[in-house]
Short mmCIF file of C-alpha atoms and ligand atoms in Angstrom, two decimals:
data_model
loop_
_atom_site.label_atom_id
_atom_site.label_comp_id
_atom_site.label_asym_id
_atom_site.label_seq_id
_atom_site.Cartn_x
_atom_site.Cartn_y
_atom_site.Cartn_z
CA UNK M 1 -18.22 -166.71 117.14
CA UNK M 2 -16.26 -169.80 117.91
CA UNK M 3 -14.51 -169.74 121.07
CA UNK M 4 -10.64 -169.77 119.54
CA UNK M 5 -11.80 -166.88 117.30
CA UNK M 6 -12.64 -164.46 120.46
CA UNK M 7 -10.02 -161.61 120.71
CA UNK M 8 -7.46 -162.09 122.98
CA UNK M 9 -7.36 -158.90 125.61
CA UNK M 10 -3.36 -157.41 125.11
CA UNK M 11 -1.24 -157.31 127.99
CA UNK M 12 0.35 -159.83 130.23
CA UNK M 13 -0.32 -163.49 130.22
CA UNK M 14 -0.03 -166.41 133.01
CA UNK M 15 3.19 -167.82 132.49
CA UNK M 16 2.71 -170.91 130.23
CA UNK M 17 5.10 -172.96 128.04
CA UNK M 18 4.41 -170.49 125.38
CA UNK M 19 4.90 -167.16 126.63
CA UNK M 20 7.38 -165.08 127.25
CA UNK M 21 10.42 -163.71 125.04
CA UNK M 22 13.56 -166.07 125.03
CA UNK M 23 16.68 -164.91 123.90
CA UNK M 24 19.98 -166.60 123.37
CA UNK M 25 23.64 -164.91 124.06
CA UNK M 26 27.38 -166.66 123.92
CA UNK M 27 29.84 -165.55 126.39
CA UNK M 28 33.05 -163.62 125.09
CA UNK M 29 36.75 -163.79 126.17
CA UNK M 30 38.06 -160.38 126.03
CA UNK M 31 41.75 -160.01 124.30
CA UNK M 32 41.96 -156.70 125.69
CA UNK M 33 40.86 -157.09 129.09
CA UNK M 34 38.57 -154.51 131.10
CA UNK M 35 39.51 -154.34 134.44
CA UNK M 36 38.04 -151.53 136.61
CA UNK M 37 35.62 -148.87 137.05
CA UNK M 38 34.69 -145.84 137.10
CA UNK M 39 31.92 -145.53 137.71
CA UNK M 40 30.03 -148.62 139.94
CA UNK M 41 26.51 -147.73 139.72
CA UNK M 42 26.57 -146.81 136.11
CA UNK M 43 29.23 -149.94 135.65
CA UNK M 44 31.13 -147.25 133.68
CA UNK M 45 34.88 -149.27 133.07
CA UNK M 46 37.98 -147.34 133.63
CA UNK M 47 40.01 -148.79 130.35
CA UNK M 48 38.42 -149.98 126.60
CA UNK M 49 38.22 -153.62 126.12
CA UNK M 50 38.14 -155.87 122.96
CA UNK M 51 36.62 -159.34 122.62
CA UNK M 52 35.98 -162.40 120.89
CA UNK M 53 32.32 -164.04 120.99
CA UNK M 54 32.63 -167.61 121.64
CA UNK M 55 30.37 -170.11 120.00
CA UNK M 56 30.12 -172.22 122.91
CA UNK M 57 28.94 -171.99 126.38
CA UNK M 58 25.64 -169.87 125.79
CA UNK M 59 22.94 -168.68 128.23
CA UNK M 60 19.66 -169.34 127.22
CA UNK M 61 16.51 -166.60 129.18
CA UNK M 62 13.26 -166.61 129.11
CA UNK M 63 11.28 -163.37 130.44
CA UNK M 64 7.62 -163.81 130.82
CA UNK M 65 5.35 -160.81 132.33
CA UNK M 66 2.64 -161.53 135.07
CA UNK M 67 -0.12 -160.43 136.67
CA UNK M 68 -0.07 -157.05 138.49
CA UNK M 69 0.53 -158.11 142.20
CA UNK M 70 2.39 -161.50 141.84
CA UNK M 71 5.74 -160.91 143.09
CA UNK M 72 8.88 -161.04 140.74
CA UNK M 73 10.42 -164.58 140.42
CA UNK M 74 13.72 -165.77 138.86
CA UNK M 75 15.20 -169.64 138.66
CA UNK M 76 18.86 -170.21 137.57
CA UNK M 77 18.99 -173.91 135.70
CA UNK M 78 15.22 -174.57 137.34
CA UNK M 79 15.87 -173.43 141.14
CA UNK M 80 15.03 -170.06 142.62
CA UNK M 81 17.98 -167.33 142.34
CA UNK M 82 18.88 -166.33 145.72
CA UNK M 83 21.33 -163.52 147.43
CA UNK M 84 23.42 -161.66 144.85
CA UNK M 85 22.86 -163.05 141.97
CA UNK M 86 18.69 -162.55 142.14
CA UNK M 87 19.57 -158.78 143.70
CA UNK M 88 21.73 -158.08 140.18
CA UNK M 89 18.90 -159.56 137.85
CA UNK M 90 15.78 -157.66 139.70
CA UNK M 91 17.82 -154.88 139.58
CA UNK M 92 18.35 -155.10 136.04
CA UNK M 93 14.79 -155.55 135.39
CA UNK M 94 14.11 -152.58 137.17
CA UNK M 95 16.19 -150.84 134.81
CA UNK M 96 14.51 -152.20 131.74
CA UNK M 97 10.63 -151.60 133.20
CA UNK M 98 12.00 -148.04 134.03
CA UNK M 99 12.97 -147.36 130.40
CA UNK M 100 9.62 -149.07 129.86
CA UNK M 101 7.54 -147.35 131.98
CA UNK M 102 6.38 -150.14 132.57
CA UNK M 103 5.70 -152.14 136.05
CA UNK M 104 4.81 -155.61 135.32
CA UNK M 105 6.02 -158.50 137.82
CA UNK M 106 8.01 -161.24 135.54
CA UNK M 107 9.57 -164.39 135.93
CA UNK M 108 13.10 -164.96 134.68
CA UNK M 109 14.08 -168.37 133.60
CA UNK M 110 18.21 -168.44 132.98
CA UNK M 111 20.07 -171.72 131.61
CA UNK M 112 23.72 -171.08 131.51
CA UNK M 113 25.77 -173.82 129.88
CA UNK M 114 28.55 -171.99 131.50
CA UNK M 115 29.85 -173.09 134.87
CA UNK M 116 28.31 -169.78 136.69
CA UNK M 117 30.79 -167.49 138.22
CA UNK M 118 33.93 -169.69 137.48
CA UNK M 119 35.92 -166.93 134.69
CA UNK M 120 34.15 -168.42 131.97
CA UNK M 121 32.11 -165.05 131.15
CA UNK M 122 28.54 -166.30 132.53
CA UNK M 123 27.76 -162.46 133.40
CA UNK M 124 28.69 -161.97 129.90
CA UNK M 125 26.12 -163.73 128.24
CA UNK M 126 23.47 -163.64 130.90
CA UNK M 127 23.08 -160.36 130.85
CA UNK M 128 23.38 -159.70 127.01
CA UNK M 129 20.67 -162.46 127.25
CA UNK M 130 18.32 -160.63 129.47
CA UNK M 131 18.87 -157.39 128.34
CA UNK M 132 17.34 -158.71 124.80
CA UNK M 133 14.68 -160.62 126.44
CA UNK M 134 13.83 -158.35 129.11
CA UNK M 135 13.53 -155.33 126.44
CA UNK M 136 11.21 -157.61 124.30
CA UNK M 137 8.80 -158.76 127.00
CA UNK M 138 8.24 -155.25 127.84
CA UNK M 139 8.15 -153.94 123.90
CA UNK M 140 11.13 -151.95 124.29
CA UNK M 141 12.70 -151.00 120.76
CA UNK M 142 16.36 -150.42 121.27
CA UNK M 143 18.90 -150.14 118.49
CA UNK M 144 22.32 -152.43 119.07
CA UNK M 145 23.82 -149.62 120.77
CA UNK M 146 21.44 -148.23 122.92
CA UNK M 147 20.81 -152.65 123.92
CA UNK M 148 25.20 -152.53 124.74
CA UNK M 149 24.81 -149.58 126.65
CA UNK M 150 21.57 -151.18 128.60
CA UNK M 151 23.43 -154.63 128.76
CA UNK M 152 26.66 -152.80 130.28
CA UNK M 153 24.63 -151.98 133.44
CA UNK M 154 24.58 -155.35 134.37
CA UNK M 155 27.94 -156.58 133.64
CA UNK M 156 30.51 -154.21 131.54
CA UNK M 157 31.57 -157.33 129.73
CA UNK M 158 27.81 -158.18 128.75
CA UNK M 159 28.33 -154.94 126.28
CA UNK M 160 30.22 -157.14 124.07
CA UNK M 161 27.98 -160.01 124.57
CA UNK M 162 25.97 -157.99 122.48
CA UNK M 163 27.69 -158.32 119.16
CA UNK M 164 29.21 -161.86 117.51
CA UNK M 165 32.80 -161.85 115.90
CA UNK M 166 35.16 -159.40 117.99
CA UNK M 167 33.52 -156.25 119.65
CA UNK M 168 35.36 -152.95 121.05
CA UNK M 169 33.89 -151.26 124.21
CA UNK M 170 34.46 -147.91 125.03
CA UNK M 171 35.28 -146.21 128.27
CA UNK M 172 33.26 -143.73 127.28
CA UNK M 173 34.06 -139.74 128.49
CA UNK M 174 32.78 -137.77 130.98
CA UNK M 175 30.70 -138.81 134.14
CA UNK M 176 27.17 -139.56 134.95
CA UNK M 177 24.78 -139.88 132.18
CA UNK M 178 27.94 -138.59 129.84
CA UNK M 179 29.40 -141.77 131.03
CA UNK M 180 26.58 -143.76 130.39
CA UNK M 181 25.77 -142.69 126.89
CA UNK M 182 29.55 -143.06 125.91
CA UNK M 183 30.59 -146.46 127.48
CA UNK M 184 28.68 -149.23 124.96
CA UNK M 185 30.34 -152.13 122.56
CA UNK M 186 30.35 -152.00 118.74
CA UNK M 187 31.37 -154.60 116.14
CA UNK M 188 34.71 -154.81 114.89
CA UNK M 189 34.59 -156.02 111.57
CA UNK M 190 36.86 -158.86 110.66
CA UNK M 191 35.38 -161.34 108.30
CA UNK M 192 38.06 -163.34 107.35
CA UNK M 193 39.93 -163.30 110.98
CA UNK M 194 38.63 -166.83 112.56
CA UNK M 195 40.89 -168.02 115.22
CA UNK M 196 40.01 -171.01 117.52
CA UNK M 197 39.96 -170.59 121.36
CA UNK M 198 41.31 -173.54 123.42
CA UNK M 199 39.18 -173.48 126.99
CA UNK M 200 41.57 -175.04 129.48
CA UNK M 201 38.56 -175.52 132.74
CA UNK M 202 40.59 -176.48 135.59
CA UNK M 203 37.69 -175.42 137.95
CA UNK M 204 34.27 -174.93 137.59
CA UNK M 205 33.84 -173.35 141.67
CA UNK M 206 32.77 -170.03 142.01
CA UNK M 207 35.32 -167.93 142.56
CA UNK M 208 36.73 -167.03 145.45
CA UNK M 209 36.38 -162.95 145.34
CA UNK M 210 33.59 -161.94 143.14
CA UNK M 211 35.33 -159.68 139.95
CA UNK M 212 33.47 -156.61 141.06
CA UNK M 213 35.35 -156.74 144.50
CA UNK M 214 38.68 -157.82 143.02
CA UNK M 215 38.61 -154.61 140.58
CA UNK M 216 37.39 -152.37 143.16
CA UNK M 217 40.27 -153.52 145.73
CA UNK M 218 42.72 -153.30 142.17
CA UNK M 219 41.70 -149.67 141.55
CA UNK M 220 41.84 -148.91 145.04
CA UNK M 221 45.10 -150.24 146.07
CA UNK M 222 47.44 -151.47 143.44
CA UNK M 223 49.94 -149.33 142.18
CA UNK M 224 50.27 -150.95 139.02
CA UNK M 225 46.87 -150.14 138.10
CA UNK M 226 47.42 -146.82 136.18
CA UNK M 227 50.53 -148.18 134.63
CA UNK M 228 48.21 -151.28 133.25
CA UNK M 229 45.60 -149.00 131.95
CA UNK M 230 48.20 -146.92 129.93
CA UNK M 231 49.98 -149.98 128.45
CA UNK M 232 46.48 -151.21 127.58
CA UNK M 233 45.83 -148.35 125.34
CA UNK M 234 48.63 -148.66 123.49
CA UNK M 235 48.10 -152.71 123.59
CA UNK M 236 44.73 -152.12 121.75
CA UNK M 237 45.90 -149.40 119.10
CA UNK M 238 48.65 -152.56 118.78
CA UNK M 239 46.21 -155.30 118.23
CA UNK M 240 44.27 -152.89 116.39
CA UNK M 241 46.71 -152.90 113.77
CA UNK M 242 47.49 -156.49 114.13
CA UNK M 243 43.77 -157.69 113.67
CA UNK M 244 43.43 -155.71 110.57
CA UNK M 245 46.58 -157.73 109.19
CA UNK M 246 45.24 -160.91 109.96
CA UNK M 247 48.43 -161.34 111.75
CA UNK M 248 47.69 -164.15 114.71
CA UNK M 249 50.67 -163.80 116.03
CA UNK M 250 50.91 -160.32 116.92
CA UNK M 251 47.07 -160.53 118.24
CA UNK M 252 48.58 -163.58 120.45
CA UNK M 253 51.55 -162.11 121.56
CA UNK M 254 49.08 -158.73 122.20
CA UNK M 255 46.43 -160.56 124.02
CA UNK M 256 48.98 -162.58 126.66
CA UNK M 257 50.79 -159.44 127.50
CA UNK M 258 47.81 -157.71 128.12
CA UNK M 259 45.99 -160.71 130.61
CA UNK M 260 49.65 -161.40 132.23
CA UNK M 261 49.85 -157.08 133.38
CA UNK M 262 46.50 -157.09 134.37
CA UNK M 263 46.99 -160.35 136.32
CA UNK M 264 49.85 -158.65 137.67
CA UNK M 265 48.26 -155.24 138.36
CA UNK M 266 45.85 -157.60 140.95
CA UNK M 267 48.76 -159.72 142.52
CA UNK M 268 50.12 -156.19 143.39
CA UNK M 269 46.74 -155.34 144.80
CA UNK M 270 46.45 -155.23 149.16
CA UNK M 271 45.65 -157.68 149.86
CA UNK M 272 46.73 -159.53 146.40
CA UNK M 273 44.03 -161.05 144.34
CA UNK M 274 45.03 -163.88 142.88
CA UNK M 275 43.31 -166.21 140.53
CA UNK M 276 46.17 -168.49 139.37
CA UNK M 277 45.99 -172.37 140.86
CA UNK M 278 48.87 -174.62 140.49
CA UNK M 279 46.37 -175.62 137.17
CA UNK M 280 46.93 -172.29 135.95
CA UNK M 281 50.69 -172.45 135.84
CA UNK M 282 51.04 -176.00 134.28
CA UNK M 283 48.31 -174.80 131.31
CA UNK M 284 50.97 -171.59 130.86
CA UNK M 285 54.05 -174.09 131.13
CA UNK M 286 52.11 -175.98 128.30
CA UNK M 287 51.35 -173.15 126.17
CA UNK M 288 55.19 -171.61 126.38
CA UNK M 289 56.32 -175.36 125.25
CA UNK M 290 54.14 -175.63 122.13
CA UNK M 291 55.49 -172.10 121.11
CA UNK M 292 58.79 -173.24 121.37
CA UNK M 293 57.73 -176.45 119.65
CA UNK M 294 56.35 -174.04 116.80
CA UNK M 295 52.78 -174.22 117.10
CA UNK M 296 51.47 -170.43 117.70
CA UNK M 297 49.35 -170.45 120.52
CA UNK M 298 48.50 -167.79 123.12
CA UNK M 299 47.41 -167.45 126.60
CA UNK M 300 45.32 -165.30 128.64
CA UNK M 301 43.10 -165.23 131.56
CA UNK M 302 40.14 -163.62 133.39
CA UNK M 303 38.71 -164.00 136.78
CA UNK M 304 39.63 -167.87 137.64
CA UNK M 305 42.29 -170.03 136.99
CA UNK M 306 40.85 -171.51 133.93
CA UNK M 307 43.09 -170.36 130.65
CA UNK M 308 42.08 -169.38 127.42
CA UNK M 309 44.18 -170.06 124.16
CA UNK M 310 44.38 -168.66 121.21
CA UNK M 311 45.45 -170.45 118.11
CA UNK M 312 45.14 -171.13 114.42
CA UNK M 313 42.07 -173.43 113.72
CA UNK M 314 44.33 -176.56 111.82
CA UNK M 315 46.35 -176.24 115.39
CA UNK M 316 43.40 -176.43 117.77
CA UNK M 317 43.37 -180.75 118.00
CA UNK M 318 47.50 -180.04 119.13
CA UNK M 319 46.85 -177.34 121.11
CA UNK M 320 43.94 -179.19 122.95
CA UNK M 321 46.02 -182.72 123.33
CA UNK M 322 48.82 -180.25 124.68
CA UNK M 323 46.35 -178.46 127.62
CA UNK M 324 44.55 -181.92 128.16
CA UNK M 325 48.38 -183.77 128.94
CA UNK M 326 48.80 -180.42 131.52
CA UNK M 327 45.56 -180.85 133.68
CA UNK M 328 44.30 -184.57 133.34
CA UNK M 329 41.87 -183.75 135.96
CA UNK M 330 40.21 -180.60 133.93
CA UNK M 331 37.96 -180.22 130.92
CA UNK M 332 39.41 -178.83 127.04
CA UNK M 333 36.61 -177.26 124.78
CA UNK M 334 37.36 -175.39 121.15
CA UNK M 335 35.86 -172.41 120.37
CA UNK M 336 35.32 -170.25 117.24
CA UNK M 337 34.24 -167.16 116.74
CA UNK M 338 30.36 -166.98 117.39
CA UNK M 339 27.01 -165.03 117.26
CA UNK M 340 25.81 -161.98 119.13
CA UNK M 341 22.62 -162.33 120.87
CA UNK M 342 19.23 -162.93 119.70
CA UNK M 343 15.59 -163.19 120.20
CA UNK M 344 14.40 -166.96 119.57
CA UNK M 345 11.40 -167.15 117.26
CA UNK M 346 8.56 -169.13 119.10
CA UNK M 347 9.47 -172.07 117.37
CA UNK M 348 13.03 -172.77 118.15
CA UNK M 349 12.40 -172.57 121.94
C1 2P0 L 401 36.90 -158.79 130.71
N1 2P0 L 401 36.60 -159.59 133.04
O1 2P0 L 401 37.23 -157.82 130.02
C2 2P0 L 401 37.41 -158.83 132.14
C3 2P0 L 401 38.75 -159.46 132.21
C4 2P0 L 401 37.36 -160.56 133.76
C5 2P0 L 401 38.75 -160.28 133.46
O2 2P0 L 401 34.77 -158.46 132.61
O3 2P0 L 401 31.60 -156.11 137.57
O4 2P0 L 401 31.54 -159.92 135.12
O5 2P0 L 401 29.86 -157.29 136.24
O6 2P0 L 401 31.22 -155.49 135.18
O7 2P0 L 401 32.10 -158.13 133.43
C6 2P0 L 401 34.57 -160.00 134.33
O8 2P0 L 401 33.87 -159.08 135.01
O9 2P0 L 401 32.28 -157.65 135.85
C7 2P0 L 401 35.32 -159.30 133.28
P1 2P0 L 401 31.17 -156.57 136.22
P2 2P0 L 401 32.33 -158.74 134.75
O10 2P0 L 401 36.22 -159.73 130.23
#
């Protein structure tokens, strides 16, 4: 038998350019914000969200098994994760081997082409990455749902990462594994709804207070917070409606209200959490001038000062030149509406 004909024993390889599963996810700006929840081990959010996929900005992850006995490894852009951020993706692997039964070491490779921790949804697609790499190195069939759900226990908004186009995530009901079954993303068909999305970055630092400890301390201590969550229900039954009219206005007009309360449900927080700069305000200046200038465009923002706009396509260039003229110091990037996440065939890694 020639040598390249001799059967290859299953099971887990060295790691090697060739091996492992890759997967590719796009971060999403929610229009509906999540803020909240309810349950932090489970990452169970208090409120529904409702997003747009971006077709920008993705995270790229390779998960490759090893050896029994070699210890579990994971680089961020080619450098070993440390701290936090390593703590979150073990424990996410954990999850996945658990579901698995499974117990192989791996190494996870992560490029983000998003500024990591800066508002710009890296937890988004980085875990909607691994969750569909991680559940393909270890053979682990999930349907999309069952993959949200998974994705959701690393980062709620990862659920949405899930999907391309606009995605809904539930609350869910109940608590404890109710919770957990109930609280995934699903698609939210709108095939001829294709706004652009104007990224204003006027910082790409890490934020100051993580989200997870800005929600917590907004749950715990603002009292806007339940009057937020109750306007956001009726803000997505609103843009509900307002998506299934194609009407961009409306969705704009939804999706600002909804980021400025929930902004405002953490400046009421004790101590406030605030993630406005002086950037922030002359983006929202610029945004409130080309409205009255009659170009529809619409503002909202997550964890950072950098602003998101929303806006027809044929207005993106104006809406851009607008943002750029407001921070000369910061970065512009249009967006469309982009793809969920995906497995990479072997030959487009
Ligand atoms: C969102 N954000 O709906 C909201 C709006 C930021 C503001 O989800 O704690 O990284 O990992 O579930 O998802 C950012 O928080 O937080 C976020 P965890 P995540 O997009």
């Amino acid at each position: 038998m020639p040598l390249d004909a001799v059967p290859v024993p299953a099971g887990p390889r060295e790691p090697g350019p060739d091996s492992g599963s890759t997967a590719v996810a796009h971060p999403n700006i929610a229009l509906i914000k999540y803020w909240g929840k309810r349950d932090e081990e489970l990452v169970v959010p208090c409120v529904d969200s409702l997003s747009m996929t971006l077709d920008i900005l993705p995270t790229t992850t390779t998960v490759t098994l090893c050896p029994q006995g070699r210890p579990d490894r994971v680089t961020f852009d080619g450098s070993p994760a440390e701290g936090e951020r390593r703590h979150r993706i073990i424990a996410f692997v954990d999850l996945v081997r658990e579901l698995a039964g499974r117990s192989d070491p791996v190494l996870v490779e992560t490029r983000n082409a998003v500024p990591t921790g800066a508002g710009l949804a890296s937890s988004a697609s980085g875990f909607a990455a691994l969750a569909v790499a991680a559940t393909a190195a270890y053979s682990l069939r999930l349907d999309p749902t069952a993959l949200s759900r998974l994705a959701r226990r690393g980062s709620a908004s990862a659920a949405r990462s899930v999907f391309g186009g606009f995605a809904l995530c539930h609350a869910g009901h109940g608590v404890g594994a109710a919770a957990d079954l109930s609280s995934y993303a699903e698609p939210v068909p709108l095939p001829d709804f294709d706004p652009a999305m104007v990224i204003a970055v006027v910082s790409t630092s890490a934020k100051a207070v993580s989200s997870r400890a800005a929600m917590r301390r907004t749950v715990e201590t603002s009292p806007l917070y339940r009057a937020w969550a109750a306007s956001g229900r009726a803000d997505l039954t609103d843009i509900r409606a307002a998506l299934r009219r194609g009407d961009l206005a409306a969705v704009g007009e939804i999706t600002e209200r909804n980021a400025l309360g929930m902004h405002a449900t953490m400046l009421a927080a004790r101590p406030a959490v605030r993630y406005f700069s002086p950037a922030t305000m002359a983006v929202l200046d610029s945004v409130l001038q080309l409205r009255r200038d009659g170009v529809p465009a619409y503002a909202t923002m997550d964890a950072g000062p950098n602003v998101k706009v929303l806006c027809p396509p044929e207005a993106a260039d104006r809406v851009a030149e607008a943002v750029r003229g407001a921070v000369p110091d910061g970065s512009v990037l249009i967006a469309r509406r982009g793809p969920g996440a995906r497995l990479l065939p072997g030959a487009e890694r």
